[in-house]
Coordinates of C-alpha atoms and ligand atoms in Angstrom, one line a residue:
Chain A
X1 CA 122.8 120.1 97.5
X2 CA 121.9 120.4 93.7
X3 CA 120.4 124.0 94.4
X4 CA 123.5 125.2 95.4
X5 CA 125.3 127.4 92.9
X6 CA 128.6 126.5 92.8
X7 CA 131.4 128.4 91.3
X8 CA 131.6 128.2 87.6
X9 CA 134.9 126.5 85.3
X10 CA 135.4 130.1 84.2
X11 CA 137.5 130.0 87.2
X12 CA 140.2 127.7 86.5
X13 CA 143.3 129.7 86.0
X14 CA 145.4 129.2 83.0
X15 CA 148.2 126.3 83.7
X16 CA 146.4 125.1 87.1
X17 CA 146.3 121.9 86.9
X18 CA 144.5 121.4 90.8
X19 CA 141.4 121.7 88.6
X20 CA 139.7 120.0 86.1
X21 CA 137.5 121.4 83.7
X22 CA 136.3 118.2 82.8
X23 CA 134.4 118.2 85.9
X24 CA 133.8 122.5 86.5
X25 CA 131.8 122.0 83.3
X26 CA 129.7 119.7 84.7
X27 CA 129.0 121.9 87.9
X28 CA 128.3 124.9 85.2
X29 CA 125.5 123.2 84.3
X30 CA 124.1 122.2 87.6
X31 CA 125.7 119.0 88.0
X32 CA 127.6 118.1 91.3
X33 CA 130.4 116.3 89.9
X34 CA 130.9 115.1 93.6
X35 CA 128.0 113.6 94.0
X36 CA 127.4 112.0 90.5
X37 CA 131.3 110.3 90.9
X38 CA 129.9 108.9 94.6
X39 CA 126.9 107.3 92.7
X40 CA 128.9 105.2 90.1
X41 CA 131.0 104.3 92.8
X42 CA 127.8 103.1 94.2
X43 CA 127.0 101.4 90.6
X44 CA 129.9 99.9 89.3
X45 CA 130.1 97.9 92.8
X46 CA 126.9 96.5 92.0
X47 CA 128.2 95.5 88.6
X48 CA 130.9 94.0 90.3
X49 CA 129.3 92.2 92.9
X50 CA 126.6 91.1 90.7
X51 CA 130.0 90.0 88.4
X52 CA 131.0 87.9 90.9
X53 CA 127.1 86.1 92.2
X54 CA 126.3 85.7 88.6
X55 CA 129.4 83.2 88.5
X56 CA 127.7 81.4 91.5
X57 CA 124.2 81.8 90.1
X58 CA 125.1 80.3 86.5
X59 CA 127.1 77.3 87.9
X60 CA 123.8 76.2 89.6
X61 CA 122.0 76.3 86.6
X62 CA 123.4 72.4 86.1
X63 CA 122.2 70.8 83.0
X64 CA 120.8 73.9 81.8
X65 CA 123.1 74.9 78.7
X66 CA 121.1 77.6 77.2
X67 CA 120.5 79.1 81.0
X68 CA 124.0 79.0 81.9
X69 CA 124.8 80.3 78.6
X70 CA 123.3 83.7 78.7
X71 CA 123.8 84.0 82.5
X72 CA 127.6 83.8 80.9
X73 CA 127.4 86.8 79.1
X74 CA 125.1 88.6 81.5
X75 CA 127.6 87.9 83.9
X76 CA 130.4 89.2 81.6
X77 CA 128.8 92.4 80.3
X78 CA 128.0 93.0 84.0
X79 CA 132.0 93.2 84.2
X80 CA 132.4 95.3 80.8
X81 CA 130.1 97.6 82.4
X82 CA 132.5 98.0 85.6
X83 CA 135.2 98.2 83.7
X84 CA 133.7 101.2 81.3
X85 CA 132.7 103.4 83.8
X86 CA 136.0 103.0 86.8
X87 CA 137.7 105.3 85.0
X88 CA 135.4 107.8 84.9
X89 CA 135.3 107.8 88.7
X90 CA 138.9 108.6 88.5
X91 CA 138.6 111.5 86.0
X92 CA 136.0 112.6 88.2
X93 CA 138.5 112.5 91.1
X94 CA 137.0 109.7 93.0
X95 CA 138.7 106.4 93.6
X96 CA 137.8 103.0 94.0
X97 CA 137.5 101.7 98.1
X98 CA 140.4 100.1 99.3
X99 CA 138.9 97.5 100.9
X100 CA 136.5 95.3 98.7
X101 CA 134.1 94.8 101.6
X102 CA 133.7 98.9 101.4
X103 CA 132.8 98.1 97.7
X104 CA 130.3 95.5 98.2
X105 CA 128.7 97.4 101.2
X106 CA 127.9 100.8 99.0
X107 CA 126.8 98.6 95.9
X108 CA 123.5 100.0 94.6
X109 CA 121.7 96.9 94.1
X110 CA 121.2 93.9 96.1
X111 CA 123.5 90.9 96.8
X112 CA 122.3 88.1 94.2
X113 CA 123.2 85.1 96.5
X114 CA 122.1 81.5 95.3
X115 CA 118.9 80.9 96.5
X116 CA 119.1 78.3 98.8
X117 CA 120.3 78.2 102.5
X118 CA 123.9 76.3 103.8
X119 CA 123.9 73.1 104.8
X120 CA 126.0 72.6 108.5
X121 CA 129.3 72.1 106.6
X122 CA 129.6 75.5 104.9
X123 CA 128.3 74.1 101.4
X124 CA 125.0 75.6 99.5
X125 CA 122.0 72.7 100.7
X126 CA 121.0 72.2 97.1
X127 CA 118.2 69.7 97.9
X128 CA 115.6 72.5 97.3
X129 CA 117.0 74.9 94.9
X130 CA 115.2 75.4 91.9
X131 CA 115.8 76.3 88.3
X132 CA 112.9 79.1 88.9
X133 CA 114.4 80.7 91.9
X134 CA 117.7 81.3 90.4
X135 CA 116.3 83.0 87.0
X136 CA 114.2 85.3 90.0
X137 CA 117.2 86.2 91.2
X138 CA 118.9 87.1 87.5
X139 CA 115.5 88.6 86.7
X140 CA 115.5 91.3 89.8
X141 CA 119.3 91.8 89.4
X142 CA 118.4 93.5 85.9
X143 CA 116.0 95.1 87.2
X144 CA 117.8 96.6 90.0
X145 CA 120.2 97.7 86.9
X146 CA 118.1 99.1 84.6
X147 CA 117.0 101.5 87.4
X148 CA 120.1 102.7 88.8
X149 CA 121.4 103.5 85.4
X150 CA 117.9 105.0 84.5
X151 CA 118.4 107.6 87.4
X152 CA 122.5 108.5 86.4
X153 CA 121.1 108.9 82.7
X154 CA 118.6 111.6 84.5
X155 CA 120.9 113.0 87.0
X156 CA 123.6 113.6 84.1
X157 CA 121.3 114.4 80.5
X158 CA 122.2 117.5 79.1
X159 CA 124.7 118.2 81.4
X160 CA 127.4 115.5 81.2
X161 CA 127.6 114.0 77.4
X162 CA 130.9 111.7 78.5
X163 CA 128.9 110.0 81.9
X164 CA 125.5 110.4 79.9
X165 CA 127.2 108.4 76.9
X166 CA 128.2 105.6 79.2
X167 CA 125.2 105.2 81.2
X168 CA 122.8 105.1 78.5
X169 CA 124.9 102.4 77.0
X170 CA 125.1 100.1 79.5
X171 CA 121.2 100.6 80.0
X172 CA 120.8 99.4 76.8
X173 CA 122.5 95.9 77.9
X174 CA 120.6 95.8 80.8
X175 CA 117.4 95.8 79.1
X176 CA 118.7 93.1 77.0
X177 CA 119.5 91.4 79.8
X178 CA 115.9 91.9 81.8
X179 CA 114.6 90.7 78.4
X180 CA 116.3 87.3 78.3
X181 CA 115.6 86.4 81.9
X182 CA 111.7 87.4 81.4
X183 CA 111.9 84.9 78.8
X184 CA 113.5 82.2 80.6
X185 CA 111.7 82.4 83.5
X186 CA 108.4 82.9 82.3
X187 CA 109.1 79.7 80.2
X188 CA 110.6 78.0 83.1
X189 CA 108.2 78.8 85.8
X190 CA 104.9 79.2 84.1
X191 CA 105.4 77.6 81.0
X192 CA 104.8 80.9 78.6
X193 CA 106.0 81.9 75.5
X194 CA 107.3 85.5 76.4
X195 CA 109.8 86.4 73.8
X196 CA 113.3 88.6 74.7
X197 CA 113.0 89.6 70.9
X198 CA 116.8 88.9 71.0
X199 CA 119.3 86.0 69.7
X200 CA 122.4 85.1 71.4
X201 CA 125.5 87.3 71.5
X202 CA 127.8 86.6 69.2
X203 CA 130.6 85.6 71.3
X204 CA 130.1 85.6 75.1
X205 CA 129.7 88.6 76.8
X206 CA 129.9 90.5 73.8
X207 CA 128.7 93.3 75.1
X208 CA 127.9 95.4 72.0
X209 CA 127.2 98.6 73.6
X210 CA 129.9 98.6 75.9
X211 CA 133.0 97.4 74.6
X212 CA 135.0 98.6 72.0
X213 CA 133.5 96.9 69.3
X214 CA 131.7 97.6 65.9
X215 CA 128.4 98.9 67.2
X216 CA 125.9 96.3 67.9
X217 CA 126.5 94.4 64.8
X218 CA 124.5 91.6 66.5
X219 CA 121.6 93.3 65.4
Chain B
X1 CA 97.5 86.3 96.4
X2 CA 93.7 86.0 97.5
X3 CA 93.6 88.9 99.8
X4 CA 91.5 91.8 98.3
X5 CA 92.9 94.9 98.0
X6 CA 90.5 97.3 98.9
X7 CA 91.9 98.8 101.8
X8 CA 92.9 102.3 100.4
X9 CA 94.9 105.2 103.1
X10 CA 95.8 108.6 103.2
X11 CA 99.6 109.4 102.9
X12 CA 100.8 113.0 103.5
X13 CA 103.6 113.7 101.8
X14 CA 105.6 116.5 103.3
X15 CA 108.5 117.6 100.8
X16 CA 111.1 119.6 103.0
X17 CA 112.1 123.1 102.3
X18 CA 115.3 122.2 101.6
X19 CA 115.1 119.2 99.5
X20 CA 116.0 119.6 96.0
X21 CA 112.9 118.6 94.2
X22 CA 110.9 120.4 92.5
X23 CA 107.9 120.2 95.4
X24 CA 110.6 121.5 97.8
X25 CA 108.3 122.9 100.7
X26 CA 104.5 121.2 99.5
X27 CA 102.7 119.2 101.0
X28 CA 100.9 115.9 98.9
X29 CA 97.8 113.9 100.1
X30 CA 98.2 110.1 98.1
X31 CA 95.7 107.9 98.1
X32 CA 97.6 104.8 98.6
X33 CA 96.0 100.6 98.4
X34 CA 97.7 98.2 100.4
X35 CA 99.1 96.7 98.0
X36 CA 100.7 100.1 96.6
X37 CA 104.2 101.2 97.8
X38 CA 104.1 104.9 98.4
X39 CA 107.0 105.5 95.8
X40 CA 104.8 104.2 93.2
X41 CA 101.9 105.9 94.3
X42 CA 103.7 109.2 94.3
X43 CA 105.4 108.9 91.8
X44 CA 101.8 108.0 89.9
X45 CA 100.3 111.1 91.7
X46 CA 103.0 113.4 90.0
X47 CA 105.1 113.5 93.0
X48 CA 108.8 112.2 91.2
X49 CA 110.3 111.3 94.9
X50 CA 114.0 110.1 94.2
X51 CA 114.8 106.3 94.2
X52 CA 117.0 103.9 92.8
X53 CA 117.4 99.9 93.6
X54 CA 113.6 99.9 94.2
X55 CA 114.5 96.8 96.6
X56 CA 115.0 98.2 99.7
X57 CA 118.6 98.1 99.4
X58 CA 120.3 101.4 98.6
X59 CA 118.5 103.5 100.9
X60 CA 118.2 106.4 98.1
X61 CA 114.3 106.7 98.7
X62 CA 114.6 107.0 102.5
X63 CA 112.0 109.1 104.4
X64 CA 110.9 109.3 108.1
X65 CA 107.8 108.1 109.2
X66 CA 106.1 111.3 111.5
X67 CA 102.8 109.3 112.1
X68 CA 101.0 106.0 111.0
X69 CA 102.5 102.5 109.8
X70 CA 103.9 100.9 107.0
X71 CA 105.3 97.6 106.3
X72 CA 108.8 96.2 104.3
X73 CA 107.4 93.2 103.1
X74 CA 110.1 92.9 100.1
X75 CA 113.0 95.5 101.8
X76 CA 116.4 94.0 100.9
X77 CA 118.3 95.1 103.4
X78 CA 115.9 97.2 106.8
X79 CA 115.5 96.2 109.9
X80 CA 113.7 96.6 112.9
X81 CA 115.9 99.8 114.3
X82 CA 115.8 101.1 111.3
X83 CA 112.3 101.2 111.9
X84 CA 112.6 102.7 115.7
X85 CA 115.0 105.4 114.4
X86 CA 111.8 106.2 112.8
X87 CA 113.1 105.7 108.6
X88 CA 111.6 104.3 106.1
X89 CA 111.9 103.5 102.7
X90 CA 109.1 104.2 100.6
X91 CA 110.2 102.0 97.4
X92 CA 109.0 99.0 99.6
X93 CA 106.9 100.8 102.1
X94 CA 103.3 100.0 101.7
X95 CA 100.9 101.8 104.1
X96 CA 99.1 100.1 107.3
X97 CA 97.3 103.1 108.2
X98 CA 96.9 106.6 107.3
X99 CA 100.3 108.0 107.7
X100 CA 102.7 110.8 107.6
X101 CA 106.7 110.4 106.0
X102 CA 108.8 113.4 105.4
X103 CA 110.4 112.3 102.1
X104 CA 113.9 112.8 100.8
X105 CA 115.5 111.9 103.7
X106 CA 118.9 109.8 102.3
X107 CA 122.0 112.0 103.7
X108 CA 120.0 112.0 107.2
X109 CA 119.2 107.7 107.2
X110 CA 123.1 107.3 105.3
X111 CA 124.5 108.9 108.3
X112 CA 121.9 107.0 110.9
X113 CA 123.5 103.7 109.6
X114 CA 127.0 104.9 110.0
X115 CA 126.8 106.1 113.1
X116 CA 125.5 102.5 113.6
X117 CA 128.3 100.8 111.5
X118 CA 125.4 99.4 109.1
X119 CA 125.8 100.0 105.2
X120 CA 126.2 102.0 103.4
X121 CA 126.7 104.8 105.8
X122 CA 129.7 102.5 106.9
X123 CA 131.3 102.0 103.8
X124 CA 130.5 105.9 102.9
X125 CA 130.9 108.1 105.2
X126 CA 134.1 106.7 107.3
X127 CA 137.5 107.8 106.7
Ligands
FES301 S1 115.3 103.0 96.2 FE1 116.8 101.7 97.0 S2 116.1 101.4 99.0 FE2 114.5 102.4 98.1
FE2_302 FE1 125.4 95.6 84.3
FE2_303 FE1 122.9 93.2 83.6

């Protein structure tokens, strides 16, 4: 796959426009551009499934302000980092499924369901559901995230700057966001002081890295 | 967790020829502990198998078990025909006995589960 040589960009003709350089640079240097577009495919439907379960997740936190508060802008840089990186599929001449189930299926990381089984009519049995096992589920979500972008920022360093730019971004707020939720659950479940190092966001979601917006001037 | 870990086995690690890491074609012996997954323990050993979700989810880190057992304890999303089309996945695979897996096995296991209409193969590979 990688080992094979492909053909290099030198081979776009002048005013074809069935080619993009963008992406025969990227083969030049050893990239499959192919391959790499299949895999945030793969990773921006985990950001958007874990979007959506993070909703779920953070409205279970009841009573918990400062939980639900930083699952809010977990779950909304989760989002940013969907929306960052979908059109880079498209440049990369990939598209996004059609069907949303084909989305969720090839998401790179796990489902983040609430914890807890249904009841018989349909609704969450929240007689058991812990504070603990929700953070769990944050905590391994993050975790799940900080790997997959780990392995794009390897498949694409020194040979795609633009994808390499994005992923290495977003891996930054996914370490913030492993951070906060080994703090809160450490706190929660075992009662220990294990400090993020962090404040909170300055709006929610800010997403410092991500978005458009002066660089991290949380910091 | 009480249980002692002493229990330690032998994992060959057979790289294919045409795999595109750098061990393409060797052959690794890993000492592996129960507790151990064998991505880890390669990966500790020098062997840098590829991976991703580390759950047992994505399937990235599939290989095929030749010879020996593992289990899934923590594996996302595996199940038991996975295991009797003989795949693995060695993020979450911990070792029962000494055993054999020919790594690097994810286009081979994606289109196992398609031609099953499991995902991912079935939300990847169809048309
Ligand atoms: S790395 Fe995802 S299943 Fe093993
Ligand atoms: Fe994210
Ligand atoms: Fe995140």
């Amino acid at each position: 796959m990688a080992n094979e040589k492909e053909h290099g960009s030198g081979s776009v003709e002048p005013g074809d426009t069935s080619k993009r350089v963008g992406a025969e640079v990227i083969r030049e240097r050893g990239v499959d551009p192919e391959e790499l577009r299949e895999k945030l495919i793969d990773a921006i439907g985990a950001e958007f499934t874990t979007y959506y379960y993070y909703t779920n997740l953070r409205m279970h936190l009841a009573g918990e302000e400062d939980y639900k508060e930083i699952t809010e802008d977990a779950r909304l840089e989760d989002r940013a980092h969907f929306e960052l990186v979908v059109p880079r599929v498209y440049e990369l001449e990939g598209s996004l499924p059609n069907d949303i189930r084909d989305f969720a299926d090839r998401a790179s990381c796990p489902d983040a369901e609430v914890p807890t089984p249904m009841d018989g009519s349909g609704e969450f049995d929240t007689s058991e559901l812990e504070v603990e096992d929700i953070l769990e589920v944050l905590l391994e979500a993050e975790r799940c995230a900080i790997r997959t972008w780990s392995e794009i920022c390897d498949m694409t360093r020194g040979a795609d700057p633009r994808t390499y730019d994005m992923a290495q971004r977003i891996l930054n707020e996914e370490m913030d966001h492993e951070a906060w939720f080994i703090e809160l659950l450490s706190k929660e479940r075992d009662g220990e002081i294990n400090p993020a190092g962090h404040f909170a966001r300055g709006e929610p979601g800010d997403a410092p890295y991500t978005k458009n917006n002066p660089f991290n001037d949380s910091a | 967790m009480t249980q002692s870990s002493d229990d330690t086995w032998t994992v060959t690690i057979v790289v294919p020829e045409e795999s595109a890491l750098d061990e393409a074609g060797e052959t690794h012996k890993v000492e592996i502990s129960e507790d151990e997954t064998i991505l880890a323990a390669a990966r500790s050993a020098g062997v840098w198998l590829t991976a991703d979700c580390q759950q047992g989810w994505c399937i990235t880190c599939a290989a095929r078990l030749v010879d020996g057992d593992v289990v899934h304890p923590n594996a996302r999303r595996y199940d038991t025909e996975d295991r009797e089309a003989g795949y693995i996945l060695t993020c979450t695979a911990k070792p029962r006995a000494d055993s054999t897996v020919v790594v690097e096995q994810y286009d081979e296991f994606l289109e196992y589960r398609a031609a099953n209409n499991k995902p991912p193969g079935s939300s990847k590979l169809s048309d």
